[in-house]
Coordinates of C-alpha atoms and ligand atoms in Angstrom, one line a residue:
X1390 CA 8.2 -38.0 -66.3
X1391 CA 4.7 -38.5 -66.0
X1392 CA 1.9 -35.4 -65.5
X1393 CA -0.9 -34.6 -63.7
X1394 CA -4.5 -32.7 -65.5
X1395 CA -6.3 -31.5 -62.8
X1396 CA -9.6 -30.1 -63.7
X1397 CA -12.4 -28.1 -61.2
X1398 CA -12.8 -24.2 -60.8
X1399 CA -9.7 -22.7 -60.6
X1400 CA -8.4 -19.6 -58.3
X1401 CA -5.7 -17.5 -57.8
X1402 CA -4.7 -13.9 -57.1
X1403 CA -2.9 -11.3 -59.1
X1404 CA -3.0 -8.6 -56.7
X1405 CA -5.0 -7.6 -53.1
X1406 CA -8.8 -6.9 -54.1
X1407 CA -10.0 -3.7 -53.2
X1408 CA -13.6 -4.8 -52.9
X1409 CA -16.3 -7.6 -53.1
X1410 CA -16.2 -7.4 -57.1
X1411 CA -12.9 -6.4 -57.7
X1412 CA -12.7 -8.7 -60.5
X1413 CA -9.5 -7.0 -62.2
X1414 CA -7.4 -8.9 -58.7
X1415 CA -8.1 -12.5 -59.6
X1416 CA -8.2 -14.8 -62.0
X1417 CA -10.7 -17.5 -62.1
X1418 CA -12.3 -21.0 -64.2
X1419 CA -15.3 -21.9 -64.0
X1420 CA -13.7 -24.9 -66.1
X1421 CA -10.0 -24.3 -65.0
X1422 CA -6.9 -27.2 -65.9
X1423 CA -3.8 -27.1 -64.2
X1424 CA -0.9 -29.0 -65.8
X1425 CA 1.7 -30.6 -62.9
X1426 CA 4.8 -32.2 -64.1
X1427 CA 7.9 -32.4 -61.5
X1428 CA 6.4 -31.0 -58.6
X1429 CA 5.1 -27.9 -60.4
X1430 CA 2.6 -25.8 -61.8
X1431 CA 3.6 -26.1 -65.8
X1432 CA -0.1 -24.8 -67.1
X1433 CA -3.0 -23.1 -65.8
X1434 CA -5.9 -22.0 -67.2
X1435 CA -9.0 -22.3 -69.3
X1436 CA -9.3 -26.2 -69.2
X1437 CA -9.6 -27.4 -73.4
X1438 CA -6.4 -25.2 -73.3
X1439 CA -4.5 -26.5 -70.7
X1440 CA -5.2 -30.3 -72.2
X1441 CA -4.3 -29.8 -75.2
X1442 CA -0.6 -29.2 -73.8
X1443 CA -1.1 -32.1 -71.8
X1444 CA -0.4 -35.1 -73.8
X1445 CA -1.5 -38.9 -74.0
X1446 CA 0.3 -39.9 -71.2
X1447 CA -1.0 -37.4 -69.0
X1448 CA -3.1 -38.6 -65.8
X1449 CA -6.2 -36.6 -65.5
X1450 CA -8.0 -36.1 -61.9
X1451 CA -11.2 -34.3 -62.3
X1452 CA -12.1 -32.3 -59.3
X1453 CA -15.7 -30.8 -60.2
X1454 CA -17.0 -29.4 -58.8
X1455 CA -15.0 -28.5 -56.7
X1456 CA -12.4 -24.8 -56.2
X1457 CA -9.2 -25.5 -56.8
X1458 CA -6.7 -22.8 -54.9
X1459 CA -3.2 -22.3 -54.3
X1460 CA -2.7 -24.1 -50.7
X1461 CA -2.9 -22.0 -47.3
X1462 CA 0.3 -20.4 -45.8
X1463 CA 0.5 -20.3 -41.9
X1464 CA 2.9 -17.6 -41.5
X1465 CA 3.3 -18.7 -37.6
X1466 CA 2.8 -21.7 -35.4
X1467 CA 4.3 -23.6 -32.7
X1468 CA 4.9 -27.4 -33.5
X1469 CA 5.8 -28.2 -30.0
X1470 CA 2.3 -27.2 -28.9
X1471 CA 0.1 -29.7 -30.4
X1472 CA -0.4 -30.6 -26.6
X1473 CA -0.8 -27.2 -25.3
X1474 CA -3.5 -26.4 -27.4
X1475 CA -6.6 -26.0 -25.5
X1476 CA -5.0 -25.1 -21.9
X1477 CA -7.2 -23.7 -20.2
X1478 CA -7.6 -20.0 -17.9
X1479 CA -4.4 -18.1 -18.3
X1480 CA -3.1 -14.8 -20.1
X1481 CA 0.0 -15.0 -22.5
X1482 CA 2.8 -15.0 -19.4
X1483 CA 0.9 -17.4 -17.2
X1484 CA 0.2 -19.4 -19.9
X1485 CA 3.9 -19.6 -21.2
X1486 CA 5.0 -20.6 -17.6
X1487 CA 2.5 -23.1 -17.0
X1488 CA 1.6 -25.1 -19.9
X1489 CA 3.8 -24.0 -22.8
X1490 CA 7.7 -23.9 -21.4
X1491 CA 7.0 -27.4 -19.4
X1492 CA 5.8 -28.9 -23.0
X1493 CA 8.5 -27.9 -24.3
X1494 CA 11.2 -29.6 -22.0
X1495 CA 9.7 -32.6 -24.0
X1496 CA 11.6 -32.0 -26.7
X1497 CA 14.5 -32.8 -25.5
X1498 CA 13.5 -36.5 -26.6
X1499 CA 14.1 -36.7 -30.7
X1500 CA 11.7 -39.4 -30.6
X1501 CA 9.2 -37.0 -29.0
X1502 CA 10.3 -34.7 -32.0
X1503 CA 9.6 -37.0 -34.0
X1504 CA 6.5 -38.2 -33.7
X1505 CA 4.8 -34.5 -33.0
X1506 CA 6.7 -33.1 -36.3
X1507 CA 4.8 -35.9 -37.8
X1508 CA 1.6 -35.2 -36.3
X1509 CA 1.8 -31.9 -37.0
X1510 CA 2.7 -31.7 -40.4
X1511 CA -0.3 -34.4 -40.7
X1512 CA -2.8 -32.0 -39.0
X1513 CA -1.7 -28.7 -41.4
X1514 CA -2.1 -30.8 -44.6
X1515 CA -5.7 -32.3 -43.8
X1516 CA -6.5 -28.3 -43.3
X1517 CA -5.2 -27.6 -46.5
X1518 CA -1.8 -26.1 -45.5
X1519 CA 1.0 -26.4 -47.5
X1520 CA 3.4 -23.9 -45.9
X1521 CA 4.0 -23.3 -42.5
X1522 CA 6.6 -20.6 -40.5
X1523 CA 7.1 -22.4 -37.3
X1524 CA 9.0 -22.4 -34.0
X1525 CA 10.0 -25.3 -32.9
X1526 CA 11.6 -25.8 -29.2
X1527 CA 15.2 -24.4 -28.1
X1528 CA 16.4 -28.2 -28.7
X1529 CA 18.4 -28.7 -32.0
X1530 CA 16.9 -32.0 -32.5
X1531 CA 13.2 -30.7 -32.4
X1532 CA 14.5 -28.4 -35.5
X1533 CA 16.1 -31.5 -37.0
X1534 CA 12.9 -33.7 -37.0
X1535 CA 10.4 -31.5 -38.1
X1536 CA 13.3 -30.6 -41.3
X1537 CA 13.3 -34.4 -41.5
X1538 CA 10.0 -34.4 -41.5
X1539 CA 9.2 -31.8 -43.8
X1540 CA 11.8 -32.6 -46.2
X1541 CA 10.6 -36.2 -46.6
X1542 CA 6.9 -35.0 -47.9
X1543 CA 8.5 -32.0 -50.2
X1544 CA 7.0 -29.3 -48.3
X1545 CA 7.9 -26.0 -48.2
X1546 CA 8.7 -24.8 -45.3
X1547 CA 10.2 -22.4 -42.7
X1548 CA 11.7 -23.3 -39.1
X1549 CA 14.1 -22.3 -36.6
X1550 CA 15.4 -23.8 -33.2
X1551 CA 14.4 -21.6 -30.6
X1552 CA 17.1 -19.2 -29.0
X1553 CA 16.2 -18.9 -25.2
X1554 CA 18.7 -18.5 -22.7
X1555 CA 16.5 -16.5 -19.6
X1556 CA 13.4 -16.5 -17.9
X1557 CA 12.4 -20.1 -18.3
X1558 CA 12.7 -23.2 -16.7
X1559 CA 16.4 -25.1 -16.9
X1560 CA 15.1 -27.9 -19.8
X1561 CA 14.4 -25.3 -22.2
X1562 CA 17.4 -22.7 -22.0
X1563 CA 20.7 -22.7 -24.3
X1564 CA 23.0 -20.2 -24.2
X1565 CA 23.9 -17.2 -26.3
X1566 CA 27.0 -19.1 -27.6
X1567 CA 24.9 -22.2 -27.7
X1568 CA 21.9 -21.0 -29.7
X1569 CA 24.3 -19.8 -32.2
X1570 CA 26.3 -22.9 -33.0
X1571 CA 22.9 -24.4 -33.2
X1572 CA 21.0 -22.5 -35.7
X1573 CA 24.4 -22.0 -37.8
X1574 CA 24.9 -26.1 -37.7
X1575 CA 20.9 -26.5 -38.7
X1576 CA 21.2 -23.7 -41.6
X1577 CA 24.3 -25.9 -42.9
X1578 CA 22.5 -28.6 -42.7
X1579 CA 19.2 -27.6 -43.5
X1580 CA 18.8 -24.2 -45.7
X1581 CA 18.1 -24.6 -49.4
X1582 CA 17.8 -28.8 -48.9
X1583 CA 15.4 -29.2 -50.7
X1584 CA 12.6 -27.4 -49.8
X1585 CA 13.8 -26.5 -47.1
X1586 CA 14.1 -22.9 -45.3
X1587 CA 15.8 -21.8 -41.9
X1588 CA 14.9 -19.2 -39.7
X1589 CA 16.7 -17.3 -36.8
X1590 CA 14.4 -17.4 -33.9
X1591 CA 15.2 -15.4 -30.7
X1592 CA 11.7 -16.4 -28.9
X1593 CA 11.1 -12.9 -27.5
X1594 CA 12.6 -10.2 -25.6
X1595 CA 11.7 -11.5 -22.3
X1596 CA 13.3 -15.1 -22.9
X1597 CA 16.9 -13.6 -24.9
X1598 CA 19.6 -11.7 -22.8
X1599 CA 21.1 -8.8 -24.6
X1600 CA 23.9 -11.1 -25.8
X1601 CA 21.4 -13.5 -27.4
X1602 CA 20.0 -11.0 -29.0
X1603 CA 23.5 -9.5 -30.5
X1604 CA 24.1 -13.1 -31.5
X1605 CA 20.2 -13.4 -32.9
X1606 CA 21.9 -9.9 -35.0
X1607 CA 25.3 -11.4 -35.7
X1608 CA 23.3 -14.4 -37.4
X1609 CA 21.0 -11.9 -39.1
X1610 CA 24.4 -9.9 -40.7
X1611 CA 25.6 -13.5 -42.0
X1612 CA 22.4 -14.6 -43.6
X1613 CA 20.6 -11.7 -44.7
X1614 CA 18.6 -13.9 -46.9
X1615 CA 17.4 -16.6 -43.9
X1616 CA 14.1 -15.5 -42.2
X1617 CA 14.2 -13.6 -38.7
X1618 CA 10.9 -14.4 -36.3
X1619 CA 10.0 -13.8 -33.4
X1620 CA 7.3 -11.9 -31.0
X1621 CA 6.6 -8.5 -30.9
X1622 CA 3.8 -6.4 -28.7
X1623 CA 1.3 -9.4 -27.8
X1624 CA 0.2 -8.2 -24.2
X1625 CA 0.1 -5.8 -21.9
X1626 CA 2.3 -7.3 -19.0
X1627 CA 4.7 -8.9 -21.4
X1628 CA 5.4 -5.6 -22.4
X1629 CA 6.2 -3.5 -19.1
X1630 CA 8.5 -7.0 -18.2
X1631 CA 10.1 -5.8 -21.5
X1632 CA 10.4 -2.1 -20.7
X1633 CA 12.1 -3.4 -16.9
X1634 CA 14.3 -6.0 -18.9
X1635 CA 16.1 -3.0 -21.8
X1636 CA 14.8 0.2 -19.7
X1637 CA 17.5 1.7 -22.0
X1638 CA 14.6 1.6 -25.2
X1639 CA 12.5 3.4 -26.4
X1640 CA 9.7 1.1 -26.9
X1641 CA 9.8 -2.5 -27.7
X1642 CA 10.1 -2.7 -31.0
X1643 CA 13.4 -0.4 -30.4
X1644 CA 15.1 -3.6 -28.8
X1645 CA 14.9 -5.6 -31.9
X1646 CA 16.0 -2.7 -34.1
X1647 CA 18.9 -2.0 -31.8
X1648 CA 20.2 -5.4 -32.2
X1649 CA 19.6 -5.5 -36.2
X1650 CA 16.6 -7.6 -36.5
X1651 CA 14.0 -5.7 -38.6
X1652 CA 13.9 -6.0 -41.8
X1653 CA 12.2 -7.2 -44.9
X1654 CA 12.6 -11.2 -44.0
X1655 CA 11.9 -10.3 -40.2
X1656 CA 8.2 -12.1 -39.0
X1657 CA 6.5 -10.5 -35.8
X1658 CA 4.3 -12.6 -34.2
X1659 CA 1.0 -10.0 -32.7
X1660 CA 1.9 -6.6 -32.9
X1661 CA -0.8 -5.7 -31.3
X1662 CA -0.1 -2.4 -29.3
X1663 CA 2.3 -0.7 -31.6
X1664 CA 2.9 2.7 -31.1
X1665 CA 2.7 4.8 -34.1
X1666 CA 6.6 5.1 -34.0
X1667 CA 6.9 1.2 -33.3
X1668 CA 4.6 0.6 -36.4
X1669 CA 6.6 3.5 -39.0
X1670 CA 9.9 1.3 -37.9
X1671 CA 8.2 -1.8 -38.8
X1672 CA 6.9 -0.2 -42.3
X1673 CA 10.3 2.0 -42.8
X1674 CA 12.3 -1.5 -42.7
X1675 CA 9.9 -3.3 -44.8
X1676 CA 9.4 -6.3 -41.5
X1677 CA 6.2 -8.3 -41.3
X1678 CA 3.6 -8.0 -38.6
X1679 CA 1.8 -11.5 -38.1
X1680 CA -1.9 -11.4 -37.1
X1681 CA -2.5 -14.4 -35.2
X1682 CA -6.5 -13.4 -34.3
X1683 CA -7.7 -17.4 -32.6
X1684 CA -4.3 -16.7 -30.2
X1685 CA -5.1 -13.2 -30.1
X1686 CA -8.8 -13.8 -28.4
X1687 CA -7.5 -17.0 -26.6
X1688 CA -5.7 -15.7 -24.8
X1689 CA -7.6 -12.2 -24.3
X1690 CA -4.2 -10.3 -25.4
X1691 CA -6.2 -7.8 -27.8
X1692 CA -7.4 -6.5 -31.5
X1693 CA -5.2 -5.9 -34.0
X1694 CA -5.7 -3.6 -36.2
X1695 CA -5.9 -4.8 -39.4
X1696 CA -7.7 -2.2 -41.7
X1697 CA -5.7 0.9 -40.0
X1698 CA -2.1 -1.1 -40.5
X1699 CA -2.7 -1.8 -43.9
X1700 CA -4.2 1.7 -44.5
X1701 CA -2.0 3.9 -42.6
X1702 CA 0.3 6.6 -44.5
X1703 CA 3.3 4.0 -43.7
X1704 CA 1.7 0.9 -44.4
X1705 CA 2.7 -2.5 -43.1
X1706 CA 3.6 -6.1 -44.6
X1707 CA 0.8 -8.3 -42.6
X1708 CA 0.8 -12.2 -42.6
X1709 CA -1.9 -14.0 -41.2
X1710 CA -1.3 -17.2 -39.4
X1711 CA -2.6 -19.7 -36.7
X1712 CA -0.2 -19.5 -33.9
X1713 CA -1.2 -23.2 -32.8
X1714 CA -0.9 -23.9 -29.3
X1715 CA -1.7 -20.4 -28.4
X1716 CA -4.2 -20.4 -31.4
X1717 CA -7.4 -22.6 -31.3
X1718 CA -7.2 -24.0 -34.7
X1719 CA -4.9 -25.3 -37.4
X1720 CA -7.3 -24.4 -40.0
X1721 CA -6.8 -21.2 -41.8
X1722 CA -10.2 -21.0 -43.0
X1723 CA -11.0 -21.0 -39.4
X1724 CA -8.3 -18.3 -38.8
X1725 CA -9.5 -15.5 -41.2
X1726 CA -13.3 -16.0 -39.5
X1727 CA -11.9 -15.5 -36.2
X1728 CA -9.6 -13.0 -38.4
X1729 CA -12.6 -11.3 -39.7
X1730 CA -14.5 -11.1 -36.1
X1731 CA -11.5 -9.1 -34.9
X1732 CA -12.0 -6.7 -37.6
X1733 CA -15.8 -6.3 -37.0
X1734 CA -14.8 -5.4 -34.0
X1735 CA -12.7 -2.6 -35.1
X1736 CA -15.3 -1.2 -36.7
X1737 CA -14.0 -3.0 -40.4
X1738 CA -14.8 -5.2 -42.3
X1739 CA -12.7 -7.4 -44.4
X1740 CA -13.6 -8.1 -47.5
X1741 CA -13.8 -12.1 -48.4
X1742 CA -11.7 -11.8 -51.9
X1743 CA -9.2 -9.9 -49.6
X1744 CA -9.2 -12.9 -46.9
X1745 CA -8.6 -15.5 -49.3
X1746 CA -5.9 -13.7 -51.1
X1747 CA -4.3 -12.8 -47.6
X1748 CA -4.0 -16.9 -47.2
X1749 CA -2.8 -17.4 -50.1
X1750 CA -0.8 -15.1 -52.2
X1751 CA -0.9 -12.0 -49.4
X1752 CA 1.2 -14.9 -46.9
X1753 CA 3.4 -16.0 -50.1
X1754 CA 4.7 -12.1 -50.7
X1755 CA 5.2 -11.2 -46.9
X1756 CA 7.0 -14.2 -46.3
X1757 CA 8.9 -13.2 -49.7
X1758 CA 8.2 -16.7 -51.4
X1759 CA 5.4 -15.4 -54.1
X1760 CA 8.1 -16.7 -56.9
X1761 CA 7.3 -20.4 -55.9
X1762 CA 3.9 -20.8 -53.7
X1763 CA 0.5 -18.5 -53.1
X1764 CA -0.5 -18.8 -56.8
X1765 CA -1.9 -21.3 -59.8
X1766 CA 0.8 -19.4 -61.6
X1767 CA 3.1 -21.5 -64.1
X1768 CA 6.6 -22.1 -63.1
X1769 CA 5.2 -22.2 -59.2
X1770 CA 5.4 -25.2 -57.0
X1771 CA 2.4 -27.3 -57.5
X1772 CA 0.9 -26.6 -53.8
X1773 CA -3.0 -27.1 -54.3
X1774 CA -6.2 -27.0 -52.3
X1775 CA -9.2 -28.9 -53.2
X1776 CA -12.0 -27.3 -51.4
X1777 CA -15.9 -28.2 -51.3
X1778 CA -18.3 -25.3 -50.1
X1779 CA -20.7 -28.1 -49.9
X1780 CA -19.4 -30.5 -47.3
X1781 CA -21.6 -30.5 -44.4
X1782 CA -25.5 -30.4 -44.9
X1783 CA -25.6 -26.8 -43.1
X1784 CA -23.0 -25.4 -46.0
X1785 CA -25.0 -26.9 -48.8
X1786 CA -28.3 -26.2 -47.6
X1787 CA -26.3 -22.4 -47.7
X1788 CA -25.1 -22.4 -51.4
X1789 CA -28.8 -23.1 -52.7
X1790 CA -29.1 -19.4 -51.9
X1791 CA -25.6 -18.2 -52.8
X1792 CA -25.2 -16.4 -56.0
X1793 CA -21.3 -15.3 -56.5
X1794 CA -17.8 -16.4 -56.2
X1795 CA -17.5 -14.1 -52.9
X1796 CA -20.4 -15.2 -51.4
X1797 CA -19.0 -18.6 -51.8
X1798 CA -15.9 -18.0 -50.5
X1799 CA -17.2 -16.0 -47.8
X1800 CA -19.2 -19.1 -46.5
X1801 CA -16.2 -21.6 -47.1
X1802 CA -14.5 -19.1 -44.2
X1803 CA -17.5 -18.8 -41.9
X1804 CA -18.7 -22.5 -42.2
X1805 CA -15.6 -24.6 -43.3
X1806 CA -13.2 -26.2 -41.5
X1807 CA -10.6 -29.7 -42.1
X1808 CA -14.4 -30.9 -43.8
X1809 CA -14.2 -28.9 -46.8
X1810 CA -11.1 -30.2 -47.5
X1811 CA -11.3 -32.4 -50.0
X1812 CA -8.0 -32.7 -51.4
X1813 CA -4.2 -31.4 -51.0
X1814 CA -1.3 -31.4 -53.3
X1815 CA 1.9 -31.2 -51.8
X1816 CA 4.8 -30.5 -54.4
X1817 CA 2.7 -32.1 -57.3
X1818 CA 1.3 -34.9 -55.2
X1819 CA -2.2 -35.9 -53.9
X1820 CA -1.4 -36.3 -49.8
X1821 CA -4.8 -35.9 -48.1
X1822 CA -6.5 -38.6 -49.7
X1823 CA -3.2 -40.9 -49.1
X1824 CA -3.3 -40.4 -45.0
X1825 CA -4.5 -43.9 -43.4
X1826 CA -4.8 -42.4 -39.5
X1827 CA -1.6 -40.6 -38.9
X1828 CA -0.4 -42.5 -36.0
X1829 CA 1.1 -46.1 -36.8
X1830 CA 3.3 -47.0 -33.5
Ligands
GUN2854 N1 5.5 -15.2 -26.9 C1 6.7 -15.9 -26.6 N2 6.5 -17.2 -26.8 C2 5.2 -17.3 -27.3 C3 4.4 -18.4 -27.7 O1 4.9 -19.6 -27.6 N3 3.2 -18.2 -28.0 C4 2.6 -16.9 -28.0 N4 1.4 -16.7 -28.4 N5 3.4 -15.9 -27.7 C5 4.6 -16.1 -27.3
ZN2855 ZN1 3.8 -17.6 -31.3

């Protein structure tokens, strides 16, 4: 089996940095190697070391000088949305009932599927993601063609078949029996092929009857290793129609406890207006709360709280993510700006080493796959980045004046976007460069 020497300026996170020079929480070459051999990360480091275990056969790509970083994790998005994104005027349950539910109906179509699966997994890579958690619609087949999809490019990812049964239109309900069979066919099917990851996926409170929900649990109870998502405290209407829907809870969050589905594989999308009791059961069971800050301001539902949920006496597990269609960008570069605006205007500020661990190895531990992506560490999946803080005139007119590694990175988030993408290795192999225009039909 062949290898791969990739040389640039290498980067990757031990821990979370506690400030702007926190140099003790990263690791980083100014003349880095990374050794790839079957689809992983066999060597990093110092480069003359690294290629010195590399052999003659070895192919070397020299990326100088350019960063080389473990690739982005979107810890939430909606592959059915690539055509909602952009809708414009509406708050989160308008904009579910006008644009985002009648997409979906699409999906009924595996062709459809299909070709957006493709698309979409297209449109991550060219930002420079290499994991995504996503939702895709209540229809089996959308599930089955974005694993199909995923599985033929050696991605890792996470997915799950909607489970909706009320409070939408007729083309994209199942039923609490149905939504069951699904996912349990799909995690038979799909789980642990390959690269492959399932998740249960009860859409939200508002669209799952109680029995959906103690089916969503009963599916949690047999696979306590699969992934749980779903949405949590996003907006202020959705959650009095919550309240009206289980008047018998406590609080929101008290719904999905009651029917088993916190817990340390358990994604909330938002968590926005958590009460302090809502966010010490979220911490107490070890769940994730997913900030989702382009779909946050979008669609006006709020700030979240970053700095105070990390910080609090009970701390929570935060992802970061995209939350494309309800999100404005697939780029997570673009995410942690928008990320780092919502902080400003909590009175924080977060702290660029901090950001760019969140994306990479901070998504890779709350979504509890640290042991194979989020890192240059060897034995990982080789899931690489190739950025360029230089790729549009205004950024490198910037970096004459920019003296350190967080500086740099700090502009990369402000300024870059799919441009300073230069490269993306997916499982040990170039893809970005590779794309000729994604659509060929
Ligand atoms: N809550 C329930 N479904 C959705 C969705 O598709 N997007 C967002 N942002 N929130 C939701
Ligand atoms: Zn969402």
């Amino acid at each position: 089996m062949t290898s791969t020497l990739l040389r640039g300026r290498t980067l990757t996170f031990l821990r979370s940095p506690d400030s702007t020079d926190d140099h003790g929480a990263f690791r980083y070459e100014e003349d880095g190697g990374l050794l790839l051999r079957d689809g992983k990360i066999i060597a990093a480091g110092a480069y003359a070391e690294v290629a010195s275990q590399a052999g003659e056969g070895a192919e070397k790509i020299d990326h100088r000088p350019h960063l080389l970083l473990p690739g982005f994790i979107d810890a939430h998005a909606h592959f059915p949305q690539m055509q909602v994104i952009a809708s414009y005027g509406a708050e989160l349950l308008d904009w579910l009932s006008k644009y985002t539910f009648p997409e979906e109906t699409k999906f009924r179509n595996a062709q459809h599927g299909r070709r957006v699966a493709r698309l979409f997994l297209d449109e991550l890579v060219r930002h420079g993601t290499t994991t995504v958690a996503a939702y895709c619609s209540v229809h089996k087949q959308s599930a089955e063609a974005f694993f199909e999809e995923s599985h033929a490019r050696n991605m890792l990812n996470i997915a799950g078949k909607v489970m909706m049964d009320r409070n939408a239109p007729e083309g994209v309900l199942d039923t609490p029996q149905s939504g069951y069979d699904d996912t349990k066919a799909l995690i038979a099917e799909w789980h642990g092929k390959g690269r492959q990851r399932c998740a249960i996926t009860p859409r939200f409170a508002i669209t799952s009857s109680p029995e959906q929900l103690e089916m969503a649990g009963v599916l949690c109870r047999e696979h306590p290793d699969l992934h749980m998502q779903t949405h949590l405290s996003e907006n202020h209407a959705e959650i009095a129609f919550t309240q009206e829907l289980y008047p018998w809870s406590k609080d929101y969050t008290d719904i999905y406890e009651h029917y088993g589905l916190l817990g340390s594989k358990s994604l909330f999308g938002h968590c926005i207006h958590l009460s302090e009791r809502e966010a010490d059961a979220l911490s107490d069971s070890g769940s994730v709360a997913v900030f989702c800050p382009t779909s946050n301001l979008f669609l006006g539902s709020g700030l979240f709280d970053y700095q105070r949920y990390r910080q609090r006496e009970k701390s929570l597990r935060i992802a970061t993510a995209t939350d494309v269609g309800g999100g404005t960008n697939y780029s997570m570069l673009r995410t942690m700006d928008e990320g780092y605006k919502v902080i400003a205007l909590n009175g924080e500020k977060l702290n660029p080493l901090a950001s760019f661990w969140q994306m990479t190895r901070g998504n890779a531990e709350a979504l509890s796959i640290a042991n194979m992506a989020g890192t240059l560490d060897a034995g990982t999946d080789a899931d690489i980045v190739v950025l360029d803080s230089r790729a549009t005139p205004g950024m490198r007119l910037r970096m004459e004046t920019v003296e350190t590694l967080t500086e740099e990175l700090f502009l990369l988030q402000t300024l870059g976007d799919d441009r300073a993408v230069r490269e993306v290795y997916v499982a040990g192999k170039p893809t970005k460069s590779m794309m000729v225009g994604s659509e060929n039909e």
